mmCIF file of C-alpha atoms in Angstrom:
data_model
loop_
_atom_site.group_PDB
_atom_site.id
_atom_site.type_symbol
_atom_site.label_atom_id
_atom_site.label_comp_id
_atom_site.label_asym_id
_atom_site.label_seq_id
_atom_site.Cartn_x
_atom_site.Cartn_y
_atom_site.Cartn_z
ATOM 1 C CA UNK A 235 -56.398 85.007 -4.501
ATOM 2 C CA UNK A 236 -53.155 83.536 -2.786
ATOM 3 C CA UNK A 237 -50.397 81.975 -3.072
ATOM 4 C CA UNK A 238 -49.693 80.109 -6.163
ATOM 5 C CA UNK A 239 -48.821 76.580 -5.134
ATOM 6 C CA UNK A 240 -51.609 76.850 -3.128
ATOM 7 C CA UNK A 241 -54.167 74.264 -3.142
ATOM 8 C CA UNK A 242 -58.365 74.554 -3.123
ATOM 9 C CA UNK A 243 -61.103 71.924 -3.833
ATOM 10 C CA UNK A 244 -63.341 72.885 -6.358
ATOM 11 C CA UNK A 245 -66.500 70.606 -6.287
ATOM 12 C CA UNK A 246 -70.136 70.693 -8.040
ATOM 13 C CA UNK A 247 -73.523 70.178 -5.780
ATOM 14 C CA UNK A 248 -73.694 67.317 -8.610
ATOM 15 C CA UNK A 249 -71.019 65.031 -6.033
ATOM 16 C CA UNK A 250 -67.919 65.877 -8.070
ATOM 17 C CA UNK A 251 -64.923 67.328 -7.410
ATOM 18 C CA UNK A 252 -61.207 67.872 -7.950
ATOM 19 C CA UNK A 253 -57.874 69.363 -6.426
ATOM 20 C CA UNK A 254 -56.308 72.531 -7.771
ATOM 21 C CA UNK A 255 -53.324 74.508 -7.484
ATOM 22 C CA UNK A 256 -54.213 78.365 -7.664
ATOM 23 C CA UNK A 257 -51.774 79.126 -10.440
ATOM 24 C CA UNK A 258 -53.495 76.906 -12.303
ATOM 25 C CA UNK A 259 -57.269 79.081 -12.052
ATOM 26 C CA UNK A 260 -55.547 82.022 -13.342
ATOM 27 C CA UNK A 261 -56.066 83.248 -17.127
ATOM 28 C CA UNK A 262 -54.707 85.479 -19.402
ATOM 29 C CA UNK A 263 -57.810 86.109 -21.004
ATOM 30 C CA UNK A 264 -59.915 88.687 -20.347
ATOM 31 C CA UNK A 265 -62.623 86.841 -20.192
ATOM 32 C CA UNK A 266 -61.655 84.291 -18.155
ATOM 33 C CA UNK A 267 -61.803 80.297 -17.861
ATOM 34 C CA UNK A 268 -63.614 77.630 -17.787
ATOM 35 C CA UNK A 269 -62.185 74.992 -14.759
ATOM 36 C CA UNK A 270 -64.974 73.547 -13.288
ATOM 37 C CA UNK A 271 -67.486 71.307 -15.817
ATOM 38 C CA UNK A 272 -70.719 70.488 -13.843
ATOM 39 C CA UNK A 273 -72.985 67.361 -14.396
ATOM 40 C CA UNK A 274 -76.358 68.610 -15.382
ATOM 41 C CA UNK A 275 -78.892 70.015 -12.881
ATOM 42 C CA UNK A 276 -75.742 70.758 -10.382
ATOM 43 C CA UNK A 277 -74.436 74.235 -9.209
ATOM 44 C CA UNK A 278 -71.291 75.337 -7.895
ATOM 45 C CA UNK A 279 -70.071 74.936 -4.653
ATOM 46 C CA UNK A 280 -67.607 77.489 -2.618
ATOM 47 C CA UNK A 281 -63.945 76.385 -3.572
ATOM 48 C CA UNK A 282 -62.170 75.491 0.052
ATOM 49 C CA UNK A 283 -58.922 76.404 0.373
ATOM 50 C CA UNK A 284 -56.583 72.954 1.211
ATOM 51 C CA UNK A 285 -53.960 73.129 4.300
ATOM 52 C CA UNK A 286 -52.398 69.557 3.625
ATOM 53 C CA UNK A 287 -53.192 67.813 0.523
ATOM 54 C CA UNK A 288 -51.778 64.621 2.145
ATOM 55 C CA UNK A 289 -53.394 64.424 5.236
ATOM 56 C CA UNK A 290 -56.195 66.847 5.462
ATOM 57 C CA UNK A 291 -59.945 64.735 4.993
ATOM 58 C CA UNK A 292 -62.935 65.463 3.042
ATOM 59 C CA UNK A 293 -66.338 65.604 4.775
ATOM 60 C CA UNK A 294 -69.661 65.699 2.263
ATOM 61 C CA UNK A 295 -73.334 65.778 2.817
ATOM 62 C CA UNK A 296 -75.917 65.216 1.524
ATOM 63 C CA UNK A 297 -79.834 66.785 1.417
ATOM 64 C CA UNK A 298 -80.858 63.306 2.452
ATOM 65 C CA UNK A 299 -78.353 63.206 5.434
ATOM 66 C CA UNK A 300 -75.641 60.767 4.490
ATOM 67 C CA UNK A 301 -71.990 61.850 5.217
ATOM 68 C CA UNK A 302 -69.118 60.548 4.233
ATOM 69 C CA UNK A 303 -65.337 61.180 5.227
ATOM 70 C CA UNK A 304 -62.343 59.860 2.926
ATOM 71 C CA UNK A 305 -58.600 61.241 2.184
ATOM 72 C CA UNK A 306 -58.202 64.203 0.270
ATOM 73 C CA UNK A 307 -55.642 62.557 -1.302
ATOM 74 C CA UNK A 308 -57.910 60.158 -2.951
ATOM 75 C CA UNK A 309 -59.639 63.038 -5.201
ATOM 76 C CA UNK A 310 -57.243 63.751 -8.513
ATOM 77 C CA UNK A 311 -54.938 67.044 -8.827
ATOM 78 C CA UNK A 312 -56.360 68.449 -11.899
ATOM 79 C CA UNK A 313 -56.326 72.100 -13.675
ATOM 80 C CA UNK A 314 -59.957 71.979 -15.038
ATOM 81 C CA UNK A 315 -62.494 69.519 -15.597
ATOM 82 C CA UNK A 316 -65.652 67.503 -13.740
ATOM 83 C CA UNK A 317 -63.410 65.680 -11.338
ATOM 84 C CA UNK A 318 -63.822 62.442 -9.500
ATOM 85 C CA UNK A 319 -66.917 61.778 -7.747
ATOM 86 C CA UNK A 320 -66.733 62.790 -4.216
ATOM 87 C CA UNK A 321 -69.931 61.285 -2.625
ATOM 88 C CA UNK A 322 -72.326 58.993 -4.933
ATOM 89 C CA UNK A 323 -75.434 60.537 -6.113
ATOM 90 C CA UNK A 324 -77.795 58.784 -8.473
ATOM 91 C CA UNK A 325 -77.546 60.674 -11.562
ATOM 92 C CA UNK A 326 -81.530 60.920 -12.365
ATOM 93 C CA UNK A 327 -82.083 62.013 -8.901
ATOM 94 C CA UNK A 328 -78.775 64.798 -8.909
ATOM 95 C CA UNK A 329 -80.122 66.350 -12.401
ATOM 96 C CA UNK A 330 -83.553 66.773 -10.864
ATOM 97 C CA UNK A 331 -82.344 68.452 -8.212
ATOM 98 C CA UNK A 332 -83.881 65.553 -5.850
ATOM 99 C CA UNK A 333 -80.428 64.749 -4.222
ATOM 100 C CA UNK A 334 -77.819 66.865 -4.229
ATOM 101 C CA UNK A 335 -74.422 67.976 -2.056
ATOM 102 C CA UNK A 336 -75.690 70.609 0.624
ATOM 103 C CA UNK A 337 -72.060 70.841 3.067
ATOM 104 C CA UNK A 338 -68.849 70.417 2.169
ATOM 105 C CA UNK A 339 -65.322 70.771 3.936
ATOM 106 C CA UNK A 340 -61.918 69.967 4.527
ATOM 107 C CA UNK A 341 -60.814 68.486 8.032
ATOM 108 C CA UNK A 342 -57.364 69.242 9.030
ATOM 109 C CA UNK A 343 -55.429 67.044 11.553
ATOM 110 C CA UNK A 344 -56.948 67.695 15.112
ATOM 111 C CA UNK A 345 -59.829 69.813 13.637
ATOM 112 C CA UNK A 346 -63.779 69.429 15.117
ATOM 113 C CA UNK A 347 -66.510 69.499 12.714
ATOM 114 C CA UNK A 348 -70.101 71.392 13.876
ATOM 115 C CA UNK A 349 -72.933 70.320 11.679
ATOM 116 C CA UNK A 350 -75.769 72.660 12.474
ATOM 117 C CA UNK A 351 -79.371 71.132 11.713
ATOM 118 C CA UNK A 352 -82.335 73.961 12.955
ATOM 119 C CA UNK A 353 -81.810 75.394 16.282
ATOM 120 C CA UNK A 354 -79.573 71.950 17.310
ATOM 121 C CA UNK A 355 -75.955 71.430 16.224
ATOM 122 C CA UNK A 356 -74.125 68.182 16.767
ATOM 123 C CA UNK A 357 -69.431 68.822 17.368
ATOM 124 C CA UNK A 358 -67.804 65.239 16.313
ATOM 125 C CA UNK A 359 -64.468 64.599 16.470
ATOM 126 C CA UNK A 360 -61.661 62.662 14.429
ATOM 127 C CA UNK A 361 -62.918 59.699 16.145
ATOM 128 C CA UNK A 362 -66.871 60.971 16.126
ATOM 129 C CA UNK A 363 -66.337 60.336 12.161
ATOM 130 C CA UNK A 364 -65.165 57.023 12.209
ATOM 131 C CA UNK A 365 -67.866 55.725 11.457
ATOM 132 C CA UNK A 366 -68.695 57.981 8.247
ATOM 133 C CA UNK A 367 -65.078 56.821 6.710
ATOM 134 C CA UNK A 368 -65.196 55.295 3.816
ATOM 135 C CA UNK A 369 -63.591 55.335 0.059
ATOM 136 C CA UNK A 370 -64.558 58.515 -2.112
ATOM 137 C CA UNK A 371 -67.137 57.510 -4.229
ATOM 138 C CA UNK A 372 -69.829 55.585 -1.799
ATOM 139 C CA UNK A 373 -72.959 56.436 -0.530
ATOM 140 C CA UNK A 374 -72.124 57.449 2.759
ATOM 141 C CA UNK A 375 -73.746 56.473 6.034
ATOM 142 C CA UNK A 376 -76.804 58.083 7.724
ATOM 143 C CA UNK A 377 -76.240 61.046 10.440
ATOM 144 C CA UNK A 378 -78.455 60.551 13.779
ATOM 145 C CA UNK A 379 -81.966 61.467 13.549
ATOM 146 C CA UNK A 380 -82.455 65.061 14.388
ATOM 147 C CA UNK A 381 -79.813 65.895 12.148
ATOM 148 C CA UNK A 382 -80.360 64.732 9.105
ATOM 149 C CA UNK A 383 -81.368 68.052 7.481
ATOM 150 C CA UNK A 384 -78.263 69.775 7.550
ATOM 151 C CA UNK A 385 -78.087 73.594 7.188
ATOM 152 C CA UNK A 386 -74.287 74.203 7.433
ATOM 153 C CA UNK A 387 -71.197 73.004 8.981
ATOM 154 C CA UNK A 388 -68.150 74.575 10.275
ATOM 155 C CA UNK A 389 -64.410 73.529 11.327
ATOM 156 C CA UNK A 390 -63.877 74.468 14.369
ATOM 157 C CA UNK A 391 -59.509 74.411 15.050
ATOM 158 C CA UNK A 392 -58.049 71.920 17.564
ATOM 159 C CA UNK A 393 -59.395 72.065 20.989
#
């Protein structure tokens, strides 16, 4: 899977997430382990593999269009569990499927983000995302109309 002291963020569709080091997701079972508990209602999202645990940031959105940016280094370094909430979702509306985490990804230093929404897509920069910052845990803030129903996003490297 990689190297062992490397790092991946392991998060649930539920808002939650945690920090992992790869050693730690390995098992000597054969059949397997359980790492990642999800809130009910949620699914897994894709791990993403972590370049700098101190200074890399975390970018989530919503189905409703909010986004929020904090530090990576605000979510915990755990070897299994729920996590820490990454991006606050009421928990009625998460477990019935009303709300839930549709993009998530980790922003190195000098990195663009695309967020593609339809046919339109919408780059934004370290200082685009300003105003998205805030402390892991909120509610986020509101992407401009037209883009508000995200499909995907990429990382694009430094340009």
């Amino acid at each position: 899977m990689g190297e062992e002291q490397q790092r991946v963020l392991l998060a649930s569709d539920g808002g939650y997430g945690f920090v992992a080091k790869i050693a730690d997701l390995q098992s000597k079972n054969k059949s397997g382990k359980s790492v990642l508990k999800l809130p009910k209602g949620s699914k897994v999202m894709p791990p993403l593999l972590v370049k700098d645990y101190t200074k890399d940031v975390v970018v989530a959105i919503s189905n409703e269009g909010r986004m929020l940016a904090f530090a990576l280094s605000e979510l915990p370094e755990l070897s299994r569990g729920k996590g820490n909430k990454i991006i606050s979702i009421p928990t009625a509306r998460a477990s019935e499927r009303v709300e839930f985490v549709v993009a998530l990804c980790v922003l190195g230093s000098g990195e663009t983000l695309a967020i593609h929404a339809g046919r339109r897509h919408l780059n934004m920069k370290a200082g685009d995302l300003e105003h998205y910052k805030g402390e892991r845990g909120r509610r986020g803030n509101k992407l401009p109309r037209g883009f508000q129903n995200v499909e995907r996003i990429e990382v694009m490297g430094a340009s």
